Coordinates of C-alpha atoms in Angstrom, one line a residue:
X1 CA -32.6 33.6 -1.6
X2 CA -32.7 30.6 -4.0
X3 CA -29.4 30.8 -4.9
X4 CA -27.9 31.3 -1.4
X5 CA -29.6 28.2 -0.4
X6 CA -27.9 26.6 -3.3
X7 CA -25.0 27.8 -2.4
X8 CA -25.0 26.6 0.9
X9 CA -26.5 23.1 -0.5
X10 CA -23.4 22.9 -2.4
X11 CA -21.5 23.5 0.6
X12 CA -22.6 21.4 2.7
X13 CA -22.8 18.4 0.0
X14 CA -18.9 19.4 -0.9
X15 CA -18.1 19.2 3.3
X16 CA -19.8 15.6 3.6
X17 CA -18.1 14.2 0.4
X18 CA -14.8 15.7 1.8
X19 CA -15.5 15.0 5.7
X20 CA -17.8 12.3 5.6
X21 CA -15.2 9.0 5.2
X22 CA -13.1 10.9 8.3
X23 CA -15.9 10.6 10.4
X24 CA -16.9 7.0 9.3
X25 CA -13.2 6.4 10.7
X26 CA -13.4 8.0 13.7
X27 CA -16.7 6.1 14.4
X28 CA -15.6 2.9 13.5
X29 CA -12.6 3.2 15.8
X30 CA -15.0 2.9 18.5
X31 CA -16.4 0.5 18.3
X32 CA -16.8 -2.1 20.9
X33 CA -16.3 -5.4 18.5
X34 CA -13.8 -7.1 17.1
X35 CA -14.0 -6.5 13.7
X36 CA -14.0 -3.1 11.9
X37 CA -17.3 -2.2 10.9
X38 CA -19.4 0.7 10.4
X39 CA -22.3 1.6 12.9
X40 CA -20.2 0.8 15.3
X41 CA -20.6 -2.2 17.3
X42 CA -21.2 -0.3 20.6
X43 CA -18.6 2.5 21.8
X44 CA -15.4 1.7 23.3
X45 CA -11.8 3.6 23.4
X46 CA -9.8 0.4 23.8
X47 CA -8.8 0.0 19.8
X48 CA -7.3 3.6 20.8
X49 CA -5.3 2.2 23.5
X50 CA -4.5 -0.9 21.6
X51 CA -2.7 0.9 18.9
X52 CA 0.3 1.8 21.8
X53 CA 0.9 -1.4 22.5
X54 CA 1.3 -3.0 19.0
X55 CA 5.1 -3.0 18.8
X56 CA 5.6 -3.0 14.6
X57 CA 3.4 0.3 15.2
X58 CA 5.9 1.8 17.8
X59 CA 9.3 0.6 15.7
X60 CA 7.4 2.1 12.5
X61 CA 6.3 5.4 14.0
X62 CA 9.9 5.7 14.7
X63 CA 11.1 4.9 11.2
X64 CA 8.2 7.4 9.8
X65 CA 9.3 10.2 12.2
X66 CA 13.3 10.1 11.6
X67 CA 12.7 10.5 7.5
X68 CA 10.4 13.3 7.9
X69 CA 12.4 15.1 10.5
X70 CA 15.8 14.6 8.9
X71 CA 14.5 13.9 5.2
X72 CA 12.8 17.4 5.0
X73 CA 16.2 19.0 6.7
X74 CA 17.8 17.7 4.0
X75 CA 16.0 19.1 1.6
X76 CA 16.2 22.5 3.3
X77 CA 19.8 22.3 3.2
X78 CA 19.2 21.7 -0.7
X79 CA 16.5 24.2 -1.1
X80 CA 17.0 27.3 0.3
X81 CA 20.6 27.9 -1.5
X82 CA 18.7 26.6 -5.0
X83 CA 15.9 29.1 -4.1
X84 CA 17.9 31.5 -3.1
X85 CA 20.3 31.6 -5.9
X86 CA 17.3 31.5 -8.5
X87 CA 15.6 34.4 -7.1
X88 CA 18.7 36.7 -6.7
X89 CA 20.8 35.7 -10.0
X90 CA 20.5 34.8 -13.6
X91 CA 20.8 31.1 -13.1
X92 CA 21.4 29.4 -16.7
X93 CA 18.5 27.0 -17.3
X94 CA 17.0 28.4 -14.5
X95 CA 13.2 27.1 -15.7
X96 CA 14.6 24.0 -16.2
X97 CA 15.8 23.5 -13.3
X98 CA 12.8 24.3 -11.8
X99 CA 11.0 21.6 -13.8
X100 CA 13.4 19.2 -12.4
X101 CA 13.6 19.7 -9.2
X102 CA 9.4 19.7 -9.5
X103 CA 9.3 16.6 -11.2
X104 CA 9.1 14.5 -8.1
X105 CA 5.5 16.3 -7.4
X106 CA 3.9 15.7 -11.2
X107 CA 5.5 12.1 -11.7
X108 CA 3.2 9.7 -9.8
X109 CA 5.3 8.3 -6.6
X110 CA 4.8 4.7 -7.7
X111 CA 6.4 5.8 -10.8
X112 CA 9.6 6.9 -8.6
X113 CA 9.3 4.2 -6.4
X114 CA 9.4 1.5 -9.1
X115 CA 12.6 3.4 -10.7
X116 CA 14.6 3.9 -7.8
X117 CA 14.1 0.3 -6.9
X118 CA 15.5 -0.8 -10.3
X119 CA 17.5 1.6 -10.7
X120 CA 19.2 2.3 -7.8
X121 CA 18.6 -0.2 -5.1
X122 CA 19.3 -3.1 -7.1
X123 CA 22.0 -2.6 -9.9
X124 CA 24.6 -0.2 -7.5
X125 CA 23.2 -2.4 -4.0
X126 CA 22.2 0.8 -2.2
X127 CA 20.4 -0.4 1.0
X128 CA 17.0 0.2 2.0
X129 CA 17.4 2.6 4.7
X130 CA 19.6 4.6 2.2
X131 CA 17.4 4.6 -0.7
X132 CA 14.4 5.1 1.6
X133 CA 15.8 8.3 2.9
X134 CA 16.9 10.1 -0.4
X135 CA 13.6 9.2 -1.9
X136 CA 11.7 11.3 0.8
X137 CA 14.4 13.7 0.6
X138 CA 13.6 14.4 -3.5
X139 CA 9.8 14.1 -2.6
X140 CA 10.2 16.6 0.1
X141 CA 12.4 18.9 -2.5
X142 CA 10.1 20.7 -4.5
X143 CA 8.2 22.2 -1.4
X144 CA 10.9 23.4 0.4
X145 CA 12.3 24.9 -2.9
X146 CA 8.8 26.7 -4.0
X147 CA 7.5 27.8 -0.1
X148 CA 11.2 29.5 -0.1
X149 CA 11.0 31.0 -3.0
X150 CA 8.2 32.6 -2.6
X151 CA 9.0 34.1 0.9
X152 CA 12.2 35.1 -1.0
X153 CA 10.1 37.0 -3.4
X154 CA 8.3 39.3 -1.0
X155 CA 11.6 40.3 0.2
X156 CA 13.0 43.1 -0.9
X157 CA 16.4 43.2 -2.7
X158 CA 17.4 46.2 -1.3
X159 CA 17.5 45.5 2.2
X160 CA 20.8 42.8 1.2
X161 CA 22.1 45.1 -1.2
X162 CA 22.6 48.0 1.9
X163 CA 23.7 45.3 3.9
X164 CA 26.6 44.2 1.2
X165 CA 27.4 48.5 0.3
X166 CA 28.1 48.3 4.2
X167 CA 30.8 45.5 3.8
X168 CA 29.0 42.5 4.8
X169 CA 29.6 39.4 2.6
X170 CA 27.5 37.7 0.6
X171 CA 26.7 34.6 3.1
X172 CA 26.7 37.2 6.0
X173 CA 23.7 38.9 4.6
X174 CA 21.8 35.9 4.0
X175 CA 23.0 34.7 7.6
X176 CA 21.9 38.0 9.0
X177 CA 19.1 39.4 6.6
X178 CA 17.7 37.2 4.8
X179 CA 17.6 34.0 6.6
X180 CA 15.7 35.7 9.8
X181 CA 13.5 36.9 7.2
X182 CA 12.6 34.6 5.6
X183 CA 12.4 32.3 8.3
X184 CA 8.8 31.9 8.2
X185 CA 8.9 30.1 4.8
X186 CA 11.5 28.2 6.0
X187 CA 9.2 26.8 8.5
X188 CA 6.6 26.6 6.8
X189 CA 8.4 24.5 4.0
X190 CA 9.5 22.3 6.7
X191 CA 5.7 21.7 8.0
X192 CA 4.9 20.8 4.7
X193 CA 7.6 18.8 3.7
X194 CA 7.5 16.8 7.4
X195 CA 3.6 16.3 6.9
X196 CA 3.9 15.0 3.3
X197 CA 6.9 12.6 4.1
X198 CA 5.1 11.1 6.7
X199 CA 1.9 10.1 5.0
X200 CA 4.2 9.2 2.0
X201 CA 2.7 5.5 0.8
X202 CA 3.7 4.6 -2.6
X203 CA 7.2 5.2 -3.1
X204 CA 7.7 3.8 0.3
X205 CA 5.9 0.8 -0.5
X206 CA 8.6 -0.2 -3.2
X207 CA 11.3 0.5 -0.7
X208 CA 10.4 -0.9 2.7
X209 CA 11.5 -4.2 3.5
X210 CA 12.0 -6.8 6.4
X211 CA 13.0 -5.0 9.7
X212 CA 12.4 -1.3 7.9
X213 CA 8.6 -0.4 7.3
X214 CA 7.0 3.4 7.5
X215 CA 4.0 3.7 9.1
X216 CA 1.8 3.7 6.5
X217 CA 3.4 0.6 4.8
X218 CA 3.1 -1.0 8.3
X219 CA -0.8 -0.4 8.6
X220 CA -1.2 -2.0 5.1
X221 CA 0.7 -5.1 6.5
X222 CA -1.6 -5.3 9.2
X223 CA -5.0 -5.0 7.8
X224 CA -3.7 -7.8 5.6
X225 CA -3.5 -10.1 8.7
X226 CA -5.7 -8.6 11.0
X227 CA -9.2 -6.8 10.2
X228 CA -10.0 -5.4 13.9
X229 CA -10.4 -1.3 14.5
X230 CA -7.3 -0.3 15.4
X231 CA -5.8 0.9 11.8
X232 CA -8.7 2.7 12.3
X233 CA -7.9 4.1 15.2
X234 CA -4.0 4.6 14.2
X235 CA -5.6 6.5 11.0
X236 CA -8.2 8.9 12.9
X237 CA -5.1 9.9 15.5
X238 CA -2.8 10.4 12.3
X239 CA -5.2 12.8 10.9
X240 CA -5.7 14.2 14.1
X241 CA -1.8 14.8 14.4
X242 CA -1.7 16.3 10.7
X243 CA -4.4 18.5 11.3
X244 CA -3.0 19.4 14.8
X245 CA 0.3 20.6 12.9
X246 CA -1.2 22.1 10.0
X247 CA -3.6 24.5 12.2
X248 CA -0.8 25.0 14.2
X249 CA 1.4 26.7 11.9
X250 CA -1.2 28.3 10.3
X251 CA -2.2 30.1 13.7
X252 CA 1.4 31.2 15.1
X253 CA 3.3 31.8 11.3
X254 CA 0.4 32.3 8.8
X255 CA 1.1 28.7 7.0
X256 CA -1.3 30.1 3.8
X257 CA 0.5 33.1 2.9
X258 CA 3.2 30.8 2.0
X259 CA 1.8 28.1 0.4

């Protein structure tokens, strides 16, 4: 009996240190004053409404939204053939490529920020938009190339080698075998990769500029001129959106048997 209860103390402590700040948002997002501040200064949903009708926040969300639809794209068009061709041939190096195309996930982002700035922005003047969008499309790499992977593991070879005996080519079977099969990897790589490059703050913060913020980069702008509830707000309705996406997939595809 003791040690369920300590089980469940630990639980509970482990949920509060892990839910607790969320819920601090959440609360101080309604609150009724006009600075952010925790208990609330009354309740009121209008920092909620406020946050549609700041315009950086609209032009941002935009910005946010086109990288992590078309950045993690991208990478799938990059991913699946490198997973693919790792999983079903003797790929030279093949654990070294792995490592590199991994790299962006164990190197710290302000690390790859910093370098693509001096690197590539400045000395070969690649624009900001450019760099911006092949810097999510490298962070957003590794997941689309280990989620496929592993769907491309639990398939079984032979089912493309009958397929091939039967005088279908090599892309025709992954056109019409494996890719259906595999499509739920696929989508959940995409998920994951969309998710990530969306809340993406530090390499982005070395490659925004005037005119082209992400969302995140835009909130940190703001708080540094205004101090009122609505990043709050913006923040608790992100989560909400993440969480929405994440529970999603994992309801209609399983998102945890391929991550």
């Amino acid at each position: 009996m003791n040690s369920r209860l300590s089980t469940w103390i630990i639980l509970g402590l482990t949920l509060t240190f892990l839910i607790g700040p969320f819920l601090i948002i959440i609360a101080a997002a309604l609150s009724a004053g006009n600075n952010l501040a925790f208990p609330p200064q009354g309740l009121s949903l209008k920092w909620y409404l406020k946050v549609f009708e700041v315009e950086s926040f609209r032009a941002s969300f935009g910005v946010s939204m086109f990288l992590a639809i078309f950045g993690t794209l991208a990478a799938l068009v990059l991913g699946i053939p490198a997973a693919y061709a790792m999983a079903r041939f003797k790929v030279p190096g093949a654990e070294t490529v792995r490592l590199i195309v991994s790299s962006p996930i164990i190197v710290p982002g302000i690390i790859v920020g910093l370098a693509l700035l001096q690197y590539l922005v400045i000395p070969l003047g690649v624009g900001i938009g450019p760099a911006l969008f092949l810097a999510h499309t490298a962070l957003i790499l590794p997941y689309a190339v280990r989620v496929v992977s592993a769907s491309m593991q639990n398939l079984r070879v032979d089912m493309e080698e009958a397929a091939l005996m039967l005088g279908c080519t090599r892309f025709g079977a992954f056109r019409r075998i494996v890719l259906p099969n595999i499509k739920g990897g696929v989508l959940a790589a995409f998920i994951l990769g969309f998710v990530t490059s969306f809340n993406q703050v530090p390499v982005s913060l070395f490659l925004s500029g005037p005119g082209l913020r992400t969302l995140p980069i835009d909130m940190i702008a703001y708080m540094e001129i205004n101090y009122d509830p609505s990043v709050a707000a913006l923040s608790a309705l992100l989560a909400f959106m993440s969480m929405g996406i994440v529970f999603a997939a994992e309801r209609f595809i399983g998102l945890s048997r391929y991550v």
